[in-house]
Tab-separated table of C-alpha atoms in Angstrom:
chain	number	residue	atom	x	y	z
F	154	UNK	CA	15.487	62.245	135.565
F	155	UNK	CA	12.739	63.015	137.694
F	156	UNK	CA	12.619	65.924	140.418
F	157	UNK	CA	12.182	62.725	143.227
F	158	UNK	CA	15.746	61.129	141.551
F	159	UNK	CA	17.324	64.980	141.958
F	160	UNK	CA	16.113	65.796	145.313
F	161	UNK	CA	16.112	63.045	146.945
F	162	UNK	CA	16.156	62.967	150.630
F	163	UNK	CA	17.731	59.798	152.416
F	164	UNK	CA	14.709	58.118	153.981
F	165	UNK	CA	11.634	59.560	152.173
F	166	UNK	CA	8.821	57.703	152.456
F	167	UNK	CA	6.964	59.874	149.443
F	168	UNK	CA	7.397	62.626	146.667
F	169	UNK	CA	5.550	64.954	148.984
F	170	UNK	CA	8.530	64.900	151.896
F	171	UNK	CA	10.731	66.084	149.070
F	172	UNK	CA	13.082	69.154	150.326
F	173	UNK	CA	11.924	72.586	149.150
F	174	UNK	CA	13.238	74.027	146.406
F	175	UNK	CA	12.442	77.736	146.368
F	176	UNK	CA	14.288	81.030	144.685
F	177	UNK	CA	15.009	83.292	147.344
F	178	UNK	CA	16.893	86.191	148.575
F	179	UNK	CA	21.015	85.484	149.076
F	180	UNK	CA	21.722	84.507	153.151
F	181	UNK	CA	22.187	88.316	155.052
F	182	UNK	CA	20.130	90.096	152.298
F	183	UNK	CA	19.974	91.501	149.184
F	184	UNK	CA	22.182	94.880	149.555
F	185	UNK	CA	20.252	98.250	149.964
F	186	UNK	CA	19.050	99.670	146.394
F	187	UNK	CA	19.237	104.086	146.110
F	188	UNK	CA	16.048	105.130	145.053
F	189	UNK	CA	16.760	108.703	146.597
F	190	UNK	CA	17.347	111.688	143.684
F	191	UNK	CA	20.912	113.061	143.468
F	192	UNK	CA	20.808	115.555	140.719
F	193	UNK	CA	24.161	117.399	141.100
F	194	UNK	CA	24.217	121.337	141.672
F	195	UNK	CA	27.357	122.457	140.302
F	196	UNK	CA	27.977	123.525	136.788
F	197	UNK	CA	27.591	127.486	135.140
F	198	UNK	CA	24.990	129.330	136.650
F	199	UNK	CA	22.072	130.899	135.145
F	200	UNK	CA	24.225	134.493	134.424
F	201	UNK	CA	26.877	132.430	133.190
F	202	UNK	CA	25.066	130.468	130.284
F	203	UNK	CA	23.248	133.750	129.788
F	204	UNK	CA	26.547	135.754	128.943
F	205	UNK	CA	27.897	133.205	126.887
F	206	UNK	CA	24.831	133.441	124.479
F	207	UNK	CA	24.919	136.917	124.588
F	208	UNK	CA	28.429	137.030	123.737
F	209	UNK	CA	27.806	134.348	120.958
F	210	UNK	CA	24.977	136.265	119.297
F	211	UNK	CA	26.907	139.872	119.447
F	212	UNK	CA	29.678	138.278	118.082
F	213	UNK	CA	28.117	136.473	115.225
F	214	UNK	CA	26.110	140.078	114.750
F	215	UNK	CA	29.403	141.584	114.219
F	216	UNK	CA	30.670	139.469	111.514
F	217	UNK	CA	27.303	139.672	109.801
F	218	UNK	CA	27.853	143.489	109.907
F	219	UNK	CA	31.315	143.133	109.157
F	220	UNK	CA	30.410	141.034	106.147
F	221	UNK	CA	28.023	143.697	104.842
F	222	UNK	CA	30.642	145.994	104.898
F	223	UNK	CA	32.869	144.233	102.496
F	224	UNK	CA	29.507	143.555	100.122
F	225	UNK	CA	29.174	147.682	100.441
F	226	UNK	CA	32.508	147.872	99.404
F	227	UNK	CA	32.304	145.373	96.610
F	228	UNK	CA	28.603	146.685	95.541
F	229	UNK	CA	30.360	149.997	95.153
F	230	UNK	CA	32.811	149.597	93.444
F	231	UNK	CA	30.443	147.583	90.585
F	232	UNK	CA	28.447	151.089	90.556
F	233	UNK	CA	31.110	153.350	90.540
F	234	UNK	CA	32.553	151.253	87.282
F	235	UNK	CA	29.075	151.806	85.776
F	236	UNK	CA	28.997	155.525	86.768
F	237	UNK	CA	32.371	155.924	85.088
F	238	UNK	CA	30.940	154.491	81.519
F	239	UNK	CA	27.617	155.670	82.039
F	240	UNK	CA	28.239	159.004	79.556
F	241	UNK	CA	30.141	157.287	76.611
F	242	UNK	CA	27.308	155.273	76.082
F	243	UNK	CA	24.592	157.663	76.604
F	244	UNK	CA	26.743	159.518	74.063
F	245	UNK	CA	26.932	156.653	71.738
F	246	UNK	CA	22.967	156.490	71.907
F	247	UNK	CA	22.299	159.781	71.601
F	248	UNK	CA	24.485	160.448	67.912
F	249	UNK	CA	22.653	157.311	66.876
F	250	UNK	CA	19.302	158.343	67.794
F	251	UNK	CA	19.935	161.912	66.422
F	252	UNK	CA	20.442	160.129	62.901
F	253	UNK	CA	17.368	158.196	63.272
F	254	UNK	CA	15.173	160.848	64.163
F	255	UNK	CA	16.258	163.066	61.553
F	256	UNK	CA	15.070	160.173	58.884
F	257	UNK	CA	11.563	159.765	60.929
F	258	UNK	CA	11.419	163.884	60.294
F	259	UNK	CA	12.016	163.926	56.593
F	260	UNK	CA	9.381	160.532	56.318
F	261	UNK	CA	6.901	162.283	58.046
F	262	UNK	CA	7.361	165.462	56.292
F	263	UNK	CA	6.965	163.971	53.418
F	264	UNK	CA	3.802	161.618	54.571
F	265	UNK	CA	2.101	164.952	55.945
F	266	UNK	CA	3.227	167.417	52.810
F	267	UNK	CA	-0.017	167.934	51.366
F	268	UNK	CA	-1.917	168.644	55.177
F	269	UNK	CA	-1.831	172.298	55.848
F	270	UNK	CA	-0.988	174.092	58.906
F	271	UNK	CA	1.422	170.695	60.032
F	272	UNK	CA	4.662	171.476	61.850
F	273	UNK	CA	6.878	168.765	60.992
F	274	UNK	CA	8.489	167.403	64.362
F	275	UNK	CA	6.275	169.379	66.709
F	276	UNK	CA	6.142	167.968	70.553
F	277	UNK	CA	2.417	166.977	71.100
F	278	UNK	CA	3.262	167.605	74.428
F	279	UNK	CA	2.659	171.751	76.174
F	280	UNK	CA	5.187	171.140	79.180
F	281	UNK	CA	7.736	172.865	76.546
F	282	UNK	CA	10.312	169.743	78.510
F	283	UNK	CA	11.904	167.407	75.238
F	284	UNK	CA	10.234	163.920	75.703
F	285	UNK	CA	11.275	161.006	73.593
F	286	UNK	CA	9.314	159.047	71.287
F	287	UNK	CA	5.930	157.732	72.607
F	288	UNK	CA	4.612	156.347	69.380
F	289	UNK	CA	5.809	153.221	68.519
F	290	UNK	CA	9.442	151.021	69.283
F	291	UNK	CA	12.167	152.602	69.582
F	292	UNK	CA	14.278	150.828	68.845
F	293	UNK	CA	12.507	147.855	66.560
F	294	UNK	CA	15.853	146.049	65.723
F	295	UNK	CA	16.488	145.245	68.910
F	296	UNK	CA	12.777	144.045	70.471
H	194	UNK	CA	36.730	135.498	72.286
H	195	UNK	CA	37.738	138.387	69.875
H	196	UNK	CA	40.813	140.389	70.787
H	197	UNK	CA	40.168	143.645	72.659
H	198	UNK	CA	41.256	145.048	69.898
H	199	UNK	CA	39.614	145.999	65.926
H	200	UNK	CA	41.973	145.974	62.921
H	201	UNK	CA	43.367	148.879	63.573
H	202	UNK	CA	44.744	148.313	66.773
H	203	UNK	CA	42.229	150.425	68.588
H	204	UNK	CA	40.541	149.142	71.374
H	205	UNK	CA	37.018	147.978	71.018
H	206	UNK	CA	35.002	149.650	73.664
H	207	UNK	CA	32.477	146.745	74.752
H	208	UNK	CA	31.263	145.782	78.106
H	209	UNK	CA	34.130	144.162	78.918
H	210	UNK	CA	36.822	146.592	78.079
H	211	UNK	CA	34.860	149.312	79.400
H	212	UNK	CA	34.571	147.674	83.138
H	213	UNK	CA	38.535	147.178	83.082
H	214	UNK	CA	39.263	150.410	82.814
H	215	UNK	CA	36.377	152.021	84.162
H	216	UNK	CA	38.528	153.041	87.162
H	217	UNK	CA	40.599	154.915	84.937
H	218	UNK	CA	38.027	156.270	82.587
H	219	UNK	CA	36.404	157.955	86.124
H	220	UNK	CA	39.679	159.561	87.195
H	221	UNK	CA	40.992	160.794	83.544
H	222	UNK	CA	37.806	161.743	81.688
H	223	UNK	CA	35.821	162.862	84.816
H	224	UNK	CA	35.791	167.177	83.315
H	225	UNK	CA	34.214	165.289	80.203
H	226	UNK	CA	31.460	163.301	81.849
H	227	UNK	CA	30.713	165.834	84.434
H	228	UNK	CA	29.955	168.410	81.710
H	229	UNK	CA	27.799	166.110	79.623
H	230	UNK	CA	25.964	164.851	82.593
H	231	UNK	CA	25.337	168.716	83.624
H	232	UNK	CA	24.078	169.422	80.254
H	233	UNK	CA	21.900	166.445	80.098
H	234	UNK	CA	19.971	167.679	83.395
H	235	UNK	CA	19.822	170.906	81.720
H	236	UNK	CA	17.916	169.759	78.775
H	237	UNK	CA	17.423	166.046	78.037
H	238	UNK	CA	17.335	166.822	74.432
H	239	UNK	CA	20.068	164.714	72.610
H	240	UNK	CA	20.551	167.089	69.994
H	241	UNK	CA	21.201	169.765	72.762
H	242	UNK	CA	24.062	167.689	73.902
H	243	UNK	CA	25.976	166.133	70.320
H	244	UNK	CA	28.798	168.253	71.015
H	245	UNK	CA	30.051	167.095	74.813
H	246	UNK	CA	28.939	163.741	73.617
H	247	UNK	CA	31.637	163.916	71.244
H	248	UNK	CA	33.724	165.188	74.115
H	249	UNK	CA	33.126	162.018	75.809
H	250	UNK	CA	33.606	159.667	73.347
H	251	UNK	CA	36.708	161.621	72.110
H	252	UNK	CA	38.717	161.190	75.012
H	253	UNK	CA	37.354	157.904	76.251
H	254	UNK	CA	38.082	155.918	73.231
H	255	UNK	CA	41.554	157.936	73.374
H	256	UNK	CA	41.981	156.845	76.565
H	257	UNK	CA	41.435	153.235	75.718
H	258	UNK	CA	44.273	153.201	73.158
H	259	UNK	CA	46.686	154.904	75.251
H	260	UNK	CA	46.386	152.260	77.898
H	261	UNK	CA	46.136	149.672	75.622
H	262	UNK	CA	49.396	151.312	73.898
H	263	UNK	CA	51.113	151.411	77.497
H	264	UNK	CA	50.697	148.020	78.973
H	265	UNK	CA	49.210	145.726	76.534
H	266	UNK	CA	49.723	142.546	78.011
H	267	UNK	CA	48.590	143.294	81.174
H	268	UNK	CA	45.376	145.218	79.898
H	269	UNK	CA	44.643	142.011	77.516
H	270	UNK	CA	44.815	139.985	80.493
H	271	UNK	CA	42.601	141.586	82.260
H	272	UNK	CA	40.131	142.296	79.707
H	273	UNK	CA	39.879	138.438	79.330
H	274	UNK	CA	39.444	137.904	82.683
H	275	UNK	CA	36.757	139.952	82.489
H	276	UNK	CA	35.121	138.353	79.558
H	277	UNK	CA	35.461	135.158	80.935
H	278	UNK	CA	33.647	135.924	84.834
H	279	UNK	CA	31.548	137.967	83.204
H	280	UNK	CA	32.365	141.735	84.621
H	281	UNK	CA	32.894	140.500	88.047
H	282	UNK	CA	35.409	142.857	89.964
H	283	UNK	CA	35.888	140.663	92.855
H	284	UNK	CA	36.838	137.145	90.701
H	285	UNK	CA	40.323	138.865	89.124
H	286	UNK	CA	41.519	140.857	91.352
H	287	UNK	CA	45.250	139.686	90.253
H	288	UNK	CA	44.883	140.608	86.818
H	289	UNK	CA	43.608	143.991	88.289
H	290	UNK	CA	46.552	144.265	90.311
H	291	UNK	CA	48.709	143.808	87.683
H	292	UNK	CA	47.095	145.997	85.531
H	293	UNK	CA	47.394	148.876	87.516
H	294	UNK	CA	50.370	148.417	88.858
H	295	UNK	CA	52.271	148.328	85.399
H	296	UNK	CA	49.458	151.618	84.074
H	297	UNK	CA	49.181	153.806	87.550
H	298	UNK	CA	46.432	156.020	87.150
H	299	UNK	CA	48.359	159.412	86.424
């Protein structure tokens, strides 16, 4: 109904006599509020987090250097296994290219027959060291 | 994949074979290699160097049969492990185990 039906006041003579009705604080007070910092001074000092990166980091360094040691080990072993075949198939490659070389010599003795003063097979190098084949593929089955 | 082996019965000496027993190719052949690889830094000439080459293949390939004569099983096991990761030393290390367990280097 209307706010003069709510609040009515035994003997009002108009609205404007009508009792107050006003939001306000509780009777004694609101209670105090803290507005005053508190941060707390306990917990690991400066030192202590300090150390305990430290000691994170060397230890993590460790294991990386640790780790590298096993891939040393592993990286080794892969090379000494290649060291161990390398001759045989330097071996292999050399009777093969023997065989090929001496059928380059007889083609180009017998492209070159007719040119005089032509040493069949001569380096064109003056070192005197054997170098292989320059001219050409080597090996044009394979590229 | 093929067997390790030709017709014959001698062992094929491809990548594969040649990793598994490289171990024991670098303890039994090692006067061979040594002496090829000294006359190669002599004179890099291949035709300087036929004969140790035959050296070296001589007793390597001989060396392949015999351990493929001693402890076939294990050796084919291993070779296919080998074949199958690819020449990796650290991905069968139980066939390697086995493998020189039952053919001890000498």
């Amino acid at each position: 109904m209307t706010e003069a039906a709510i609040r009515k006041k035994p003997g009002m003579a108009s609205v404007k006599d009508m009792p107050i009705l006003q939001d306000g604080p509780p009777p004694g007070g609101f209670p105090p509020v803290r507005y005053a910092r508190r941060i707390p001074n306990k917990g690991p000092s400066a030192m202590a987090i300090f150390l305990a990166a430290f000691g994170a980091f060397s230890y993590g360094m460790y294991q990386v250097g640790q780790g590298n040691k096993m891939r040393r080990a592993l990286k080794e072993e892969k090379y000494a296994a290649r060291r161990a075949i390398l001759p045989l198939l330097q071996a292999e490659e050399d009777e093969r290219f023997v065989k090929e070389w001496k059928k380059y010599l007889e083609y180009e003795a017998e492209v070159m027959k007719d040119v005089p003063g032509w040493k069949v097979g001569e380096s064109v190098y003056n070192s005197g060291r054997w170098m292989p084949p320059a001219t050409g593929e080597l090996r044009p089955d394979v590229w | 994949m093929a067997s390790a082996v030709d017709a014959v019965g001698n062992p094929i000496p491809t990548s594969t074979v040649l990793t598994a027993s490289a171990k024991n190719i670098g303890i039994r052949c090692m006067p061979e290699n040594v002496e090829f690889l000294k006359c190669k830094k002599k004179d890099p000439n291949p035709e300087k160097c036929l004969d140790k080459g035959k050296e070296v293949t001589r007793c390597v390939l001989g060396l392949l049969k015999d351990l493929h004569q001693r402890c076939t099983k294990e050796m084919d096991e291993y070779v296919g492990c080998m074949y199958y990761h690819t020449n990796e030393f650290d991905l069968c290390r139980k066939e390697q185990e086995a493998f020189e367990k039952s053919c001890p280097f000498k």
